[in-house]
CSV table of C-alpha atoms and ligand atoms in Angstrom, one decimal:
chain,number,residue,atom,x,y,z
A,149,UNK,CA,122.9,60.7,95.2
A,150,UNK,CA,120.9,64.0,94.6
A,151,UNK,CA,120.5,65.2,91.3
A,152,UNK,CA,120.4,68.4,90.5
A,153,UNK,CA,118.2,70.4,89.3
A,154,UNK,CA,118.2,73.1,86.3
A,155,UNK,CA,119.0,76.7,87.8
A,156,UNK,CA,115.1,78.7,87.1
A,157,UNK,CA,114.2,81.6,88.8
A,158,UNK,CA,110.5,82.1,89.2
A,159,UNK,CA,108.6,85.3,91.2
A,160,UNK,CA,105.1,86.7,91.6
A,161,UNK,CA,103.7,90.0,91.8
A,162,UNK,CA,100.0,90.6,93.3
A,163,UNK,CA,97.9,92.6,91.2
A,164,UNK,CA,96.5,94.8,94.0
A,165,UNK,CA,96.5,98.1,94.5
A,166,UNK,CA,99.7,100.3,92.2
A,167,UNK,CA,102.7,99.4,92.2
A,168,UNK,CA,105.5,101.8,93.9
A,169,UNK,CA,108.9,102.2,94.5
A,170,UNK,CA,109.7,99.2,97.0
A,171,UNK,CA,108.0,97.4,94.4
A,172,UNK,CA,110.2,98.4,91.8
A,173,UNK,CA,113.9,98.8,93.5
A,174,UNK,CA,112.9,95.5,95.9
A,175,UNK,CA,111.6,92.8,92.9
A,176,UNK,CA,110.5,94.4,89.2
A,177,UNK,CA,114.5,95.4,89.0
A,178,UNK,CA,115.8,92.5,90.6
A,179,UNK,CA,113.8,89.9,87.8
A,180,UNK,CA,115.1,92.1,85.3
A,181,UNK,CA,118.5,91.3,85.9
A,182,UNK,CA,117.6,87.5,86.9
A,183,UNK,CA,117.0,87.1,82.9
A,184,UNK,CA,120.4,87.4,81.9
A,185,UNK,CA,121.2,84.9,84.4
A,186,UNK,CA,118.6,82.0,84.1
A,187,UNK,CA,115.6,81.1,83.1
A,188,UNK,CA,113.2,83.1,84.5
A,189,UNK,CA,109.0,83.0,85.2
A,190,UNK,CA,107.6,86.1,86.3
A,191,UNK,CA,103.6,85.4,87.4
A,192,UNK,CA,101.2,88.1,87.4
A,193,UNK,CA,99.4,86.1,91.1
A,194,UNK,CA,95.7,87.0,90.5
A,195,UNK,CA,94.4,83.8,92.5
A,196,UNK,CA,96.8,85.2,95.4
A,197,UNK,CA,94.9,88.3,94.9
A,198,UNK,CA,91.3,86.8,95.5
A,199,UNK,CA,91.9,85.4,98.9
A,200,UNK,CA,90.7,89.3,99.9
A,201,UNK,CA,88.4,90.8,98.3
A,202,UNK,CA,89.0,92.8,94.4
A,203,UNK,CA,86.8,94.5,92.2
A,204,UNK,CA,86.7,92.3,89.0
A,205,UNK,CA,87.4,95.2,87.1
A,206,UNK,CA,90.4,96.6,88.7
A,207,UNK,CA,91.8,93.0,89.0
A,208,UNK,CA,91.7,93.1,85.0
A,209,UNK,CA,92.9,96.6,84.9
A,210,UNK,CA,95.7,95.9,87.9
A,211,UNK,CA,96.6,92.7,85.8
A,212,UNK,CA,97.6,94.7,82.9
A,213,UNK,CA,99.4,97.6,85.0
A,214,UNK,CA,102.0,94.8,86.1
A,215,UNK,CA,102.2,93.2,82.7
A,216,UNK,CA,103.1,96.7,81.2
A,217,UNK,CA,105.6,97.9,84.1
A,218,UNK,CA,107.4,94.0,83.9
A,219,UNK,CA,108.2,95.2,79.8
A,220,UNK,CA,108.7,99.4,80.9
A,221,UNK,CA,111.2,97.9,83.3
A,222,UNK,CA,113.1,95.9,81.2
A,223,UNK,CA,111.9,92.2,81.2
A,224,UNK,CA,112.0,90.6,77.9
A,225,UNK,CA,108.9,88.7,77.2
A,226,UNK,CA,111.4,87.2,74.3
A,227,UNK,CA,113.4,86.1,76.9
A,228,UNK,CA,111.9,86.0,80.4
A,229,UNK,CA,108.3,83.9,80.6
A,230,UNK,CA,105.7,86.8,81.6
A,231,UNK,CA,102.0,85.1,82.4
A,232,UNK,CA,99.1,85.3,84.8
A,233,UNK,CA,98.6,82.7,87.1
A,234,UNK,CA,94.8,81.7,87.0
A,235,UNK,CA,95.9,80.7,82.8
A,236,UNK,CA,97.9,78.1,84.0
A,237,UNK,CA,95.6,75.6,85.4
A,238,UNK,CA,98.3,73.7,87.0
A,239,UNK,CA,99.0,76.1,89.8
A,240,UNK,CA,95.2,75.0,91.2
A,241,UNK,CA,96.0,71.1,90.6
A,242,UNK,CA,99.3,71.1,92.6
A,243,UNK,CA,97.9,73.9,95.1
A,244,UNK,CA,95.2,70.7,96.0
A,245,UNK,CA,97.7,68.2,96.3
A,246,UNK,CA,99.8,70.4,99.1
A,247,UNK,CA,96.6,71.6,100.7
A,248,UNK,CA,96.7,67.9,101.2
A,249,UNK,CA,100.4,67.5,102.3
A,250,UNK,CA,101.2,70.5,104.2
A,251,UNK,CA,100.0,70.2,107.9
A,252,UNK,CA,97.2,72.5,109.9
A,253,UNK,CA,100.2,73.3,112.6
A,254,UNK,CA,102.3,74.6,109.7
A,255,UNK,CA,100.3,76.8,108.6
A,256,UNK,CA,99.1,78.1,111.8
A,257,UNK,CA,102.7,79.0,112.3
A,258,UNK,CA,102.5,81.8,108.8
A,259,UNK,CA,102.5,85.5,110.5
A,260,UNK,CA,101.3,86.9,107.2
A,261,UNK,CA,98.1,85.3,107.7
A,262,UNK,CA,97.8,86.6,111.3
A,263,UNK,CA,98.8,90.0,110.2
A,264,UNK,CA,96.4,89.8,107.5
A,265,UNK,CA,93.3,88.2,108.9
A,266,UNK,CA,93.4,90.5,112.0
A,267,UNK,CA,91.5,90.0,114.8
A,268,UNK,CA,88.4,88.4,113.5
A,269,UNK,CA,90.2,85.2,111.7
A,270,UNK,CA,86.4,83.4,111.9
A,271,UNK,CA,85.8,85.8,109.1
A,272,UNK,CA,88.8,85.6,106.8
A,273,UNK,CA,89.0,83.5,103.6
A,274,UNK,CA,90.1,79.9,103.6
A,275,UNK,CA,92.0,80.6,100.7
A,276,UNK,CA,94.0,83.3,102.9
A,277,UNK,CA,95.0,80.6,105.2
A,278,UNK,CA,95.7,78.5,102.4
A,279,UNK,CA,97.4,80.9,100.4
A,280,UNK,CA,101.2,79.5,101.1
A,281,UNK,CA,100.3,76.5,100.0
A,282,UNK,CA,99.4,77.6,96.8
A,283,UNK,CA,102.7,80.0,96.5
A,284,UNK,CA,104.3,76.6,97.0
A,285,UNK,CA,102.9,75.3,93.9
A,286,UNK,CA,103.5,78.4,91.6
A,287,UNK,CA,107.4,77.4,92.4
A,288,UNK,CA,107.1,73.9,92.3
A,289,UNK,CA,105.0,73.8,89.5
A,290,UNK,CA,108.1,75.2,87.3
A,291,UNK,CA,110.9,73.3,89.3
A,292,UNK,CA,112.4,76.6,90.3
A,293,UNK,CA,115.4,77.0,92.5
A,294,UNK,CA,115.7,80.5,92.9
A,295,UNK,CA,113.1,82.7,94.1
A,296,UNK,CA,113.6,86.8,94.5
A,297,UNK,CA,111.4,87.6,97.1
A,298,UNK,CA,110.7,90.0,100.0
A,299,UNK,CA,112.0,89.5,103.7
A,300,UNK,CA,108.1,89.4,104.7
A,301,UNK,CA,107.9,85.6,102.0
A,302,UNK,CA,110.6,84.0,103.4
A,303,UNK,CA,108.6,82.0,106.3
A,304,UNK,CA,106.5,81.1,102.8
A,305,UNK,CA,109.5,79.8,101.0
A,306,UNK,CA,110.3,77.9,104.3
A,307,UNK,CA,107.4,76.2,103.8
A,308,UNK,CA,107.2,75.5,100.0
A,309,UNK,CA,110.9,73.9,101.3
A,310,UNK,CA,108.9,71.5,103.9
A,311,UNK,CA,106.4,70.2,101.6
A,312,UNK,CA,108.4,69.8,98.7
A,313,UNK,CA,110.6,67.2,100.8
A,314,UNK,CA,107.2,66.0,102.6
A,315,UNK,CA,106.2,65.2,98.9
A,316,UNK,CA,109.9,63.8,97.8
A,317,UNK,CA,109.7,61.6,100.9
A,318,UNK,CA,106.4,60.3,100.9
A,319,UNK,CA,105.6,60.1,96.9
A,320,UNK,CA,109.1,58.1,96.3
A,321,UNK,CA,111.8,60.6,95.0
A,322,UNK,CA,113.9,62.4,97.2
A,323,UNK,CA,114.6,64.8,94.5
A,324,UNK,CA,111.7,65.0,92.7
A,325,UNK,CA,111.2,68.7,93.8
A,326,UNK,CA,114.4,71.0,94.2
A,327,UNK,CA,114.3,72.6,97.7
A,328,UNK,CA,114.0,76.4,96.4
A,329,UNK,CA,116.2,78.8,97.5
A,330,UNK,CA,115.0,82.8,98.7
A,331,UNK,CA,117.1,85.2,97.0
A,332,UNK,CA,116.6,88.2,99.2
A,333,UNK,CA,119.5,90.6,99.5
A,334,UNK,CA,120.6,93.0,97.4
A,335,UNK,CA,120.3,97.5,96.9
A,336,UNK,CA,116.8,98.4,97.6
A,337,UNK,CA,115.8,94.8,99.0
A,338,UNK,CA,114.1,97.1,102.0
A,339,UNK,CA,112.7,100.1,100.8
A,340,UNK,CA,110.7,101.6,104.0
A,341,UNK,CA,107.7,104.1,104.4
A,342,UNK,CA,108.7,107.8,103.3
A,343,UNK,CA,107.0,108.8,106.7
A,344,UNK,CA,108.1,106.1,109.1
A,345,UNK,CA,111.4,105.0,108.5
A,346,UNK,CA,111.2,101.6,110.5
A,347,UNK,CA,107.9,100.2,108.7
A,348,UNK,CA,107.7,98.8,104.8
A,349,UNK,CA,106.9,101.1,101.6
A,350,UNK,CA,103.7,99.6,101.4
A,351,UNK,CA,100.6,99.7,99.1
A,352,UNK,CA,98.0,99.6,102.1
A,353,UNK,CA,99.8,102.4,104.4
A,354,UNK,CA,97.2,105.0,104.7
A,355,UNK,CA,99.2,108.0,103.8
A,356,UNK,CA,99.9,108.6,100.1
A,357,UNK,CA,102.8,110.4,101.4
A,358,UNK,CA,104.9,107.2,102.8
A,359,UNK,CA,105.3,105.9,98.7
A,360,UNK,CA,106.1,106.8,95.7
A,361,UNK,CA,104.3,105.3,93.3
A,362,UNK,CA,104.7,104.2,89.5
A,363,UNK,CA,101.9,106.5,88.2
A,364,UNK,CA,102.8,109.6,90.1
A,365,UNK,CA,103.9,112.5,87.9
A,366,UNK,CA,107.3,114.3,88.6
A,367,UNK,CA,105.8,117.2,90.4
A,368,UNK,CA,104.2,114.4,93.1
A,369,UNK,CA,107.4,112.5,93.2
A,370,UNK,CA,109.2,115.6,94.4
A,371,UNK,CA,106.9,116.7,96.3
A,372,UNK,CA,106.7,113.4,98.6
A,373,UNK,CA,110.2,113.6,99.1
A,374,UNK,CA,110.3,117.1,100.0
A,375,UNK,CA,107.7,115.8,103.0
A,376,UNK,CA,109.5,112.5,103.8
A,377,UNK,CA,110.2,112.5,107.2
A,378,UNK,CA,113.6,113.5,108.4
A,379,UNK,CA,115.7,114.7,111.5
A,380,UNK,CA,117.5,117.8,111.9
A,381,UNK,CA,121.1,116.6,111.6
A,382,UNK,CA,122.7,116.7,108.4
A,383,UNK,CA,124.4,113.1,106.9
A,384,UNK,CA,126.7,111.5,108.1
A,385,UNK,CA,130.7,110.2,106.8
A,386,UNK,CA,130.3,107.1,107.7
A,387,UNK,CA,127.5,104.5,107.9
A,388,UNK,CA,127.6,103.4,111.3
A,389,UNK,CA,126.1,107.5,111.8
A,390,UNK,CA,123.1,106.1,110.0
A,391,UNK,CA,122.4,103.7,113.4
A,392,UNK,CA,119.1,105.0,114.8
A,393,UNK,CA,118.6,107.0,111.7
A,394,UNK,CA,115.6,105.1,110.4
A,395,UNK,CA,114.7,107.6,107.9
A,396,UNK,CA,118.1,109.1,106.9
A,397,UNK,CA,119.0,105.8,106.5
A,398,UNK,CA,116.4,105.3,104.4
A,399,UNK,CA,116.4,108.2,102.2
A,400,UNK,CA,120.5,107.4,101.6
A,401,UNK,CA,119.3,103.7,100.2
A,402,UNK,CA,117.1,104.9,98.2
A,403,UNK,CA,119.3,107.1,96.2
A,404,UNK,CA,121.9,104.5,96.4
A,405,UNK,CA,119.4,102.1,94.7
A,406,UNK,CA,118.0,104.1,92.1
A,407,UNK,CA,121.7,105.9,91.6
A,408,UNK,CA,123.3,101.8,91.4
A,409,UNK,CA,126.0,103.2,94.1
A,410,UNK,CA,126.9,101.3,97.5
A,411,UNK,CA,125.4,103.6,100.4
A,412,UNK,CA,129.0,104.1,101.7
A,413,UNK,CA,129.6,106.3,98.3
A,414,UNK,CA,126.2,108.2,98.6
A,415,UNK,CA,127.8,109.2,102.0
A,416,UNK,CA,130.9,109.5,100.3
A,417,UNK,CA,129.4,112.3,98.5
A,418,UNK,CA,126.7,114.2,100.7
A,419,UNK,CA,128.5,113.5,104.0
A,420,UNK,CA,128.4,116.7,106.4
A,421,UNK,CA,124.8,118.2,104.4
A,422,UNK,CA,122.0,119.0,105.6
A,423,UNK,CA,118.7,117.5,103.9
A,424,UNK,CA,118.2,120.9,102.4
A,425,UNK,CA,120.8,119.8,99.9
A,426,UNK,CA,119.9,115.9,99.8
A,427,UNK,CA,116.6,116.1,99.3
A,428,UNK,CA,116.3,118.4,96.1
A,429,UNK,CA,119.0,116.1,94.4
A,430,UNK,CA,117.4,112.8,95.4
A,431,UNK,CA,113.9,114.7,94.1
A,432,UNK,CA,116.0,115.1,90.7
A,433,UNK,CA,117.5,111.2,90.5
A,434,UNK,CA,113.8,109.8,91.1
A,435,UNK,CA,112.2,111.9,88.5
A,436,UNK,CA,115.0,111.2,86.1
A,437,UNK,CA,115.2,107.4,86.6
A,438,UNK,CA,111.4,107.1,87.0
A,439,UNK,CA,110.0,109.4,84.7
A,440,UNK,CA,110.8,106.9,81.5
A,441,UNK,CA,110.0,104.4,83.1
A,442,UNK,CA,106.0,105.5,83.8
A,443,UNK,CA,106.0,107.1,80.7
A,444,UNK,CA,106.7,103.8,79.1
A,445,UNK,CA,104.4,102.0,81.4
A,446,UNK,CA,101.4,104.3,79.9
A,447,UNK,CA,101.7,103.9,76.6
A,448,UNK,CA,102.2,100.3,76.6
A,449,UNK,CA,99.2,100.2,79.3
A,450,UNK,CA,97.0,102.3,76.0
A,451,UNK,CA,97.5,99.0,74.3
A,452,UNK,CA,95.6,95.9,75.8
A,453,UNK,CA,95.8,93.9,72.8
A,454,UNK,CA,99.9,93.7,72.7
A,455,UNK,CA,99.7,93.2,76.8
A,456,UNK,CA,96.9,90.7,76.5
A,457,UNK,CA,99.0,89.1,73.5
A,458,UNK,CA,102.3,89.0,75.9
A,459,UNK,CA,100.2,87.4,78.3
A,460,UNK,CA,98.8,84.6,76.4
A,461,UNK,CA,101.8,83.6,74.7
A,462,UNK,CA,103.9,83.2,78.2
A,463,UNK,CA,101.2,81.3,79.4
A,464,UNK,CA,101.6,78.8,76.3
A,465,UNK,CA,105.1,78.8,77.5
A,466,UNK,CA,104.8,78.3,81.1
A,467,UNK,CA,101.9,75.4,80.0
A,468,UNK,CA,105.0,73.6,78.2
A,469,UNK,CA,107.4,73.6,81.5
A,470,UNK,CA,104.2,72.8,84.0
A,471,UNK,CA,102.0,70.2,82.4
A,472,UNK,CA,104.7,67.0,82.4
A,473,UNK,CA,105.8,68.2,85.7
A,474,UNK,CA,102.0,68.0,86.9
A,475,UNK,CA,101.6,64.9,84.9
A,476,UNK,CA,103.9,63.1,87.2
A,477,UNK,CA,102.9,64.4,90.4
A,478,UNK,CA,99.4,63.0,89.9
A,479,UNK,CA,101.2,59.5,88.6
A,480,UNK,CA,103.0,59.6,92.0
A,481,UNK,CA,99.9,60.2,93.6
A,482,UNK,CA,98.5,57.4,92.4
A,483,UNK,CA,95.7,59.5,90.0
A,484,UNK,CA,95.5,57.3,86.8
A,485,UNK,CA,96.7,59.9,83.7
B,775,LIG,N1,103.3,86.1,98.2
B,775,LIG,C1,104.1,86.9,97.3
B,775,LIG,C2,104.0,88.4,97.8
B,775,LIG,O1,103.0,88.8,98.2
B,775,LIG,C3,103.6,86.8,95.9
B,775,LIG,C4,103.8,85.4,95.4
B,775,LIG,C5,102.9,84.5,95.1
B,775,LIG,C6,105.1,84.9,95.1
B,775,LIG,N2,103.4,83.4,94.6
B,775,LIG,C7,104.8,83.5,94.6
B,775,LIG,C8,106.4,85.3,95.2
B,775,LIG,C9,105.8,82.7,94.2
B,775,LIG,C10,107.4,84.4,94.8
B,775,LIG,C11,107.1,83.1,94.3
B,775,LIG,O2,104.9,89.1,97.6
């Protein structure tokens, strides 16, 4: 017999670097719509961080950026559990006891850390190499089931799947960890770069012209857009005109995203015109679906104490759900409690 476990959603953002539009449309707005349908945790991953190298200070000031775009975009600190990860000392403790079950082969396997360590992996951080395992312990930690990530986690959430039934198996309870599940799909799930259509919006692409990020101004957001890389042929009826289209393609799901339309009825629309056309009205949807949002995301950033407060108190909460949960993995273990 398996028992099941409680439906809980929990996610992580790193606080490195600003946060932009892939960011936003790909995983801020998908946990704002996971609170209405279960419990959710949204971690603020500032050990994740530190496995490269951050200035202390903008770690602190990064920390509270994400705190204050989780509540501009619509998460409910009432409602959803908003806290940073180093407060919650259990996400160390259960990140030593997988460093200690997951295997050297499976993490040799991880193609984040190869992309990420480079050439010279002599030189990268153990905790880089380790850093899946502790990703498995934020979600196991909380006994979530449903985790809204990015295509580039799910060989993570793979893994955080093999050691939680390495754990169950060997530690006596086939269920005592639910096998979590990658919620991935959805509008926006793969913004790309406003320059290259067939690589990631991403916060450490050279160019500030391939993203659009959540501090830029309305003149900047329409100006990137204006300069996003495009072809010469104007938008197709139908979608299967979008094949080999990286960037059109690209362009059409963002306005389907931030418009909440299928990309079969942004085509619907601007079928048969030319950029010229598209572009100035996707310009005008950003600004206007963006521009409360960082305007919110400023003034709550002009006030550490409430964000600092918000902090604190999910971390109380998220303490509550972890620390019985942790208290039995170290019985199991055989660590006297
Ligand atoms: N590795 C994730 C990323 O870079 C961030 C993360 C850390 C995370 N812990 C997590 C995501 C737990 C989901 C669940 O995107």
């Amino acid at each position: 017999m398996t028992k099941t476990h409680a439906q809980r959603v929990f996610s992580g953002v790193q606080p490195t670097g600003n946060l932009h539009l892939g960011n936003y449309l790909g995983a801020i707005r998908k946990f704002v719509d996971m609170q209405h349908e279960m419990e959710s945790i949204y971690c603020i991953v500032d050990m994740h961080a530190i496995t490269v190298w951050q200035d202390p200070k903008q770690l602190r000031d990064q920390t509270l950026e994400i705190a204050a775009a989780y509540v501009a975009a619509g998460i409910d600190p009432d409602k959803a559990i908003i806290f940073q990860q180093s407060a919650v000392s259990g996400h160390a403790e259960l990140a030593w006891v997988f460093n200690c079950v997951a295997r050297m082969g499976w993490l040799n396997r991880m193609t984040q850390f190869k992309d990420k360590a480079g050439k010279d992996k002599e030189r990268a951080s153990v905790g880089l190499f380790v850093y899946p395992n502790l990703m498995a312990a934020d979600i196991l930690l909380y006994r979530a089931t449903h985790v809204p990530v990015g295509e580039d986690q799910k060989q993570h959430l793979e893994l955080a799947r093999d050691i939680a039934t390495k754990f169950n198996n060997e530690f006596g309870d086939e269920d005592f960890f639910p096998l979590p599940e990658p919620l991935i799909k959805g509008p926006g799930a793969r913004i790309m770069s406003l320059r290259d259509g067939t690589s990631k919006m991403s916060k450490s692409d050279p160019s500030d012209l391939s993203r659009i990020v959540l501090t830029d101004d309305a003149d900047t957001i329409a100006k990137k857009i204006k300069k996003a890389k495009t072809d010469p042929e104007p938008l197709p009826t139908e979608m299967d005109g979008l094949e080999d289209r990286p960037e059109a393609k690209n362009l059409v799901g963002i306005y389907a995203a931030l418009a909440g339309m299928t990309d079969e009825a942004v085509l619907a629309e601007f079928g048969g015109e030319g950029f010229g056309k598209f572009k100035p009205a996707l310009a005008d949807l950003a600004v206007a679906k963006l521009a409360p949002l960082t305007e919110e995301m400023r003034r709550l950033r002009g006030d550490e104490a409430y964000l600092e407060g918000i902090l604190r108190t999910g971390a109380e909460k998220a303490r509550v759900i972890a620390e019985p949960i942790m208290r039995e993995v170290k019985e199991r273990v055989g660590f006297i409690v």
